[in-house]
Short mmCIF file of C-alpha atoms in Angstrom, two decimals:
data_model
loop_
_atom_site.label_atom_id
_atom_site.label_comp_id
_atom_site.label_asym_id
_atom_site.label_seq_id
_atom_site.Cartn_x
_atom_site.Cartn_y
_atom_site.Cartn_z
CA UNK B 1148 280.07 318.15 -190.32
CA UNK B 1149 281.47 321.50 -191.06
CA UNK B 1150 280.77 322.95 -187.59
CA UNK B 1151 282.15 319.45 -185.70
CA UNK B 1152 285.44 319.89 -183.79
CA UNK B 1153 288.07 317.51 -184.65
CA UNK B 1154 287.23 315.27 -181.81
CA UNK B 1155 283.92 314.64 -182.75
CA UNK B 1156 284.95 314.08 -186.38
CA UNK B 1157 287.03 311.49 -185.07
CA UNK B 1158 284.53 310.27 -182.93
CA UNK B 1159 281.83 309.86 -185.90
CA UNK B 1160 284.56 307.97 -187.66
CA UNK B 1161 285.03 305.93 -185.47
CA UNK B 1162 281.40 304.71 -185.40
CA UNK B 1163 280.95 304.97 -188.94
CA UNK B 1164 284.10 302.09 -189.12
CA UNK B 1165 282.83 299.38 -186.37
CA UNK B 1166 280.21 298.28 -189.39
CA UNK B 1167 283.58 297.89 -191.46
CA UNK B 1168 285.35 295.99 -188.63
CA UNK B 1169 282.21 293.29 -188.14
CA UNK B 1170 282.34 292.89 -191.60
CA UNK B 1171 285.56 292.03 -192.00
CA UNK B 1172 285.67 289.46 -188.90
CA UNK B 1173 282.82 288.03 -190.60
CA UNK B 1174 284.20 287.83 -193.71
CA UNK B 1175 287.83 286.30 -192.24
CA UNK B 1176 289.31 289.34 -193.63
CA UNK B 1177 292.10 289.37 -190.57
CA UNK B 1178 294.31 292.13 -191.83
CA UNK B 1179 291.04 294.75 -192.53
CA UNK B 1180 290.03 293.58 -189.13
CA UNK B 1181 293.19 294.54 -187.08
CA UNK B 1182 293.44 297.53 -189.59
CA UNK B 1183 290.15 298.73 -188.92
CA UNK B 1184 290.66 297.97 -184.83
CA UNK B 1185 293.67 299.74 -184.63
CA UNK B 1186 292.29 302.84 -186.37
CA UNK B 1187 289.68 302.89 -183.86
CA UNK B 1188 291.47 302.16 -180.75
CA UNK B 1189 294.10 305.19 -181.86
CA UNK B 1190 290.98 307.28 -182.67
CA UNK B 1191 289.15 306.64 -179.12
CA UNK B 1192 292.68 308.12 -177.64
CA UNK B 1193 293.32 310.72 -180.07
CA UNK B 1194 289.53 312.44 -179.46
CA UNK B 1195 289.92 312.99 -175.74
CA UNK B 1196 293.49 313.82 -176.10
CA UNK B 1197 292.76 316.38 -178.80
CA UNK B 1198 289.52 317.63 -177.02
CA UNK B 1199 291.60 318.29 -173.65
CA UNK B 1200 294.80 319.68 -175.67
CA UNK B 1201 292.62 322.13 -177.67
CA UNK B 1202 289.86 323.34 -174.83
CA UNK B 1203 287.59 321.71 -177.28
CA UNK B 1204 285.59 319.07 -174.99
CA UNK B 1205 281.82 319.31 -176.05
CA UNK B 1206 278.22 317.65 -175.10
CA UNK B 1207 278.45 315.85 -177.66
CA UNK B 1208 281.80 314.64 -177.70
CA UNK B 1209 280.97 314.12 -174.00
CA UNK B 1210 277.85 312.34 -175.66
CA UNK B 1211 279.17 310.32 -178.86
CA UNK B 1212 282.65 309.11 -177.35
CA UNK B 1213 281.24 306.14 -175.20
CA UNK B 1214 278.98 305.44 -177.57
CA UNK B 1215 281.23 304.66 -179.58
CA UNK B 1216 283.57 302.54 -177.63
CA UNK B 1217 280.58 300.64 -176.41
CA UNK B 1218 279.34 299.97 -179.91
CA UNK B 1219 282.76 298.60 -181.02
CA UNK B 1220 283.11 296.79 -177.70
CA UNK B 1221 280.02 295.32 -177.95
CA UNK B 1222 279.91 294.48 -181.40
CA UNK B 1223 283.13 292.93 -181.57
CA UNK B 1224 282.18 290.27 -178.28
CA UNK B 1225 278.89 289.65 -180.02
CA UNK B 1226 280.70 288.50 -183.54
CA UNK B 1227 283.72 286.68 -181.62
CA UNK B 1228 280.71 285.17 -179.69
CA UNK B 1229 278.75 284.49 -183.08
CA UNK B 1230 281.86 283.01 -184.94
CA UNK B 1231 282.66 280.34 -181.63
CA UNK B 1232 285.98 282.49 -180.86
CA UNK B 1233 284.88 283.11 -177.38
CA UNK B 1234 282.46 281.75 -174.79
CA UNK B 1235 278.31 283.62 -175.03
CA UNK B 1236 278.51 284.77 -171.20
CA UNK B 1237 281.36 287.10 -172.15
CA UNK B 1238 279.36 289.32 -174.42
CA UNK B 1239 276.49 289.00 -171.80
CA UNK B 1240 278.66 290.02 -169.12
CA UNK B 1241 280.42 293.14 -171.40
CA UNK B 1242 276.71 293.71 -171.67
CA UNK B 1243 275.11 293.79 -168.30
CA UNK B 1244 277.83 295.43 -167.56
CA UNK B 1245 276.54 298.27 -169.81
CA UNK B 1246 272.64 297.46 -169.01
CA UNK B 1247 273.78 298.49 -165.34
CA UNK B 1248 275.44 301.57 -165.86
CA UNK B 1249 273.06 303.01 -168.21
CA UNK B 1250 270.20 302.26 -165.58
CA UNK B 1251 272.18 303.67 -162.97
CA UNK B 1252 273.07 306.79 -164.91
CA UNK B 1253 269.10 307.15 -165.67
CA UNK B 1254 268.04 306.92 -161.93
CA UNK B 1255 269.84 309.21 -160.63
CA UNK B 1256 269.68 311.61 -163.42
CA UNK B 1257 265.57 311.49 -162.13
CA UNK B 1258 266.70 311.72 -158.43
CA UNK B 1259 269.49 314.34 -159.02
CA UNK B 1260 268.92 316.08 -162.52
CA UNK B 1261 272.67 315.06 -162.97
CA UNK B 1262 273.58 313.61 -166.15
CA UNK B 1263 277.67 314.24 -166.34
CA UNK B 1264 279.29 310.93 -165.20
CA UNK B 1265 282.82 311.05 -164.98
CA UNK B 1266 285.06 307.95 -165.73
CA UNK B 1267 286.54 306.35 -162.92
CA UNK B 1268 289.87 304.42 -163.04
CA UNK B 1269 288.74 301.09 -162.71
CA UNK B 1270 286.16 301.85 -165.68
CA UNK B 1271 288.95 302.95 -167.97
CA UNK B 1272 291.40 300.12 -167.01
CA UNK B 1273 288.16 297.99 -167.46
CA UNK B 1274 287.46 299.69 -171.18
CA UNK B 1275 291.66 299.05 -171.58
CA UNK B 1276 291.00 295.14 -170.86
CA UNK B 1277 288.25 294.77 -173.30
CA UNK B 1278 289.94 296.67 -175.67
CA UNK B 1279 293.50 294.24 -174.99
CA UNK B 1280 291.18 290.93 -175.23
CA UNK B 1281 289.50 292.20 -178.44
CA UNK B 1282 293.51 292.67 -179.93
CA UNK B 1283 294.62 289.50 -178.49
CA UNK B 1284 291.78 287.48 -180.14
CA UNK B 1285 292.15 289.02 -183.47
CA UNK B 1286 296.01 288.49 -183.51
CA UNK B 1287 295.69 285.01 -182.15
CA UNK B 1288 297.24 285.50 -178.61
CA UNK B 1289 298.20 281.78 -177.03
CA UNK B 1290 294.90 280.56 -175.63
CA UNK B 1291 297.00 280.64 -171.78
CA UNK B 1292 297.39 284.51 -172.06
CA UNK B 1293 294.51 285.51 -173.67
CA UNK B 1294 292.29 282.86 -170.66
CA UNK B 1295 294.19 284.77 -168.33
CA UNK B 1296 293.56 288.04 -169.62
CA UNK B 1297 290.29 287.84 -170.22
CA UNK B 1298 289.67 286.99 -166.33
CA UNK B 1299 290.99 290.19 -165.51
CA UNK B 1300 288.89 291.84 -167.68
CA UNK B 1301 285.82 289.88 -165.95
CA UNK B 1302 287.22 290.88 -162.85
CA UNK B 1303 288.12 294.78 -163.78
CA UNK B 1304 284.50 294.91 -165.23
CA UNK B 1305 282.94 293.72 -161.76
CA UNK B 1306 284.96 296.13 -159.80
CA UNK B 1307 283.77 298.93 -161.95
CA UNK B 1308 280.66 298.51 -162.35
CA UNK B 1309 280.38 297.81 -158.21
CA UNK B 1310 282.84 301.30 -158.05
CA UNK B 1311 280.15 303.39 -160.45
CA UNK B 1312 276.80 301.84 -158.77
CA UNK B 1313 278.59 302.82 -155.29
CA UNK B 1314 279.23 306.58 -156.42
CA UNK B 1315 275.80 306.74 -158.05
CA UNK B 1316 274.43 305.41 -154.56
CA UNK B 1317 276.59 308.75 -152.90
CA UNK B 1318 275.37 311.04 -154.93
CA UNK B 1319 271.61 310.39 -154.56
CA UNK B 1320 272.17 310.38 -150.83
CA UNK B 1321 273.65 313.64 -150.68
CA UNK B 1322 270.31 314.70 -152.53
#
């Protein structure tokens, strides 16, 4: 690790922890839960912050940093799904969701040779949603805001996964 920027260290940690934060859902450890969330919800912001501050944005930061979200995004919906704290089709959505991108990304990195995708808006208000609805249901949000909130993160997920299939659609035309 001795030649990783800061950003990536961060990044790695924050990997390395989403074992530690399933693990203490599982184990009804609340306070190691919300600890261990909150680490790595101030961690996903601090790497890109750092990594545009410092002129330090890398391949694999570029790389590891939606990894990571996706694997604490994805893990945490799978265990609220597993422990009966939320309904299955919300991990399969959160899912898809990814299944689609990822297939999208591949195609037209055959078509174009392209393999930089840029966030959009609606895919980083979509990440903020799942990340809010993952805080709410470990702090025990009223079940009114948290059934409300978690339809606009169904909805925010739909319109970005339409808004990234649509600009992967653009740029294979143009080749």
């Amino acid at each position: 690790m001795k030649n990783l920027t800061l950003p990536n260290k961060l990044t790695i940690a924050r990997i390395i922890a989403v074992p530690i934060f399933v693990i203490s859902v599982l184990a009804k450890n609340n306070m190691l839960a919300v600890s261990v969330y909150i680490f790595c919800v101030i961690t996903d912001f601090l790497d890109g912050f750092i990594a545009r501050k410092r002129g330090e944005r890398t391949p694999l930061g570029a790389f590891l940093d939606p990894i990571a979200d996706k694997f604490l995004l994805i893990s945490a919906f799978i265990t609220f799904a597993a422990l009966k704290e939320i309904p299955v089709w919300i991990p399969i959505v959160v899912i898809t969701k990814n299944i689609i991108i990822f297939l999208g990304w591949w195609l037209r990195l055959q078509i174009t040779g392209n393999s930089v995708v840029s966030p959009t808006l609606s895919g980083k208000l979509s990440t903020v949603l799942e990340m809010t609805v993952i805080f709410f249901i470990l702090t025990g949000v009223s079940e009114k805001i948290l059934f409300i909130l978690t339809y606009l993160m169904l909805f925010s997920i739909i319109v970005s996964t339409f808004n990234y299939i649509f600009l992967g659609i653009k740029e294979i035309e143009k080749k």
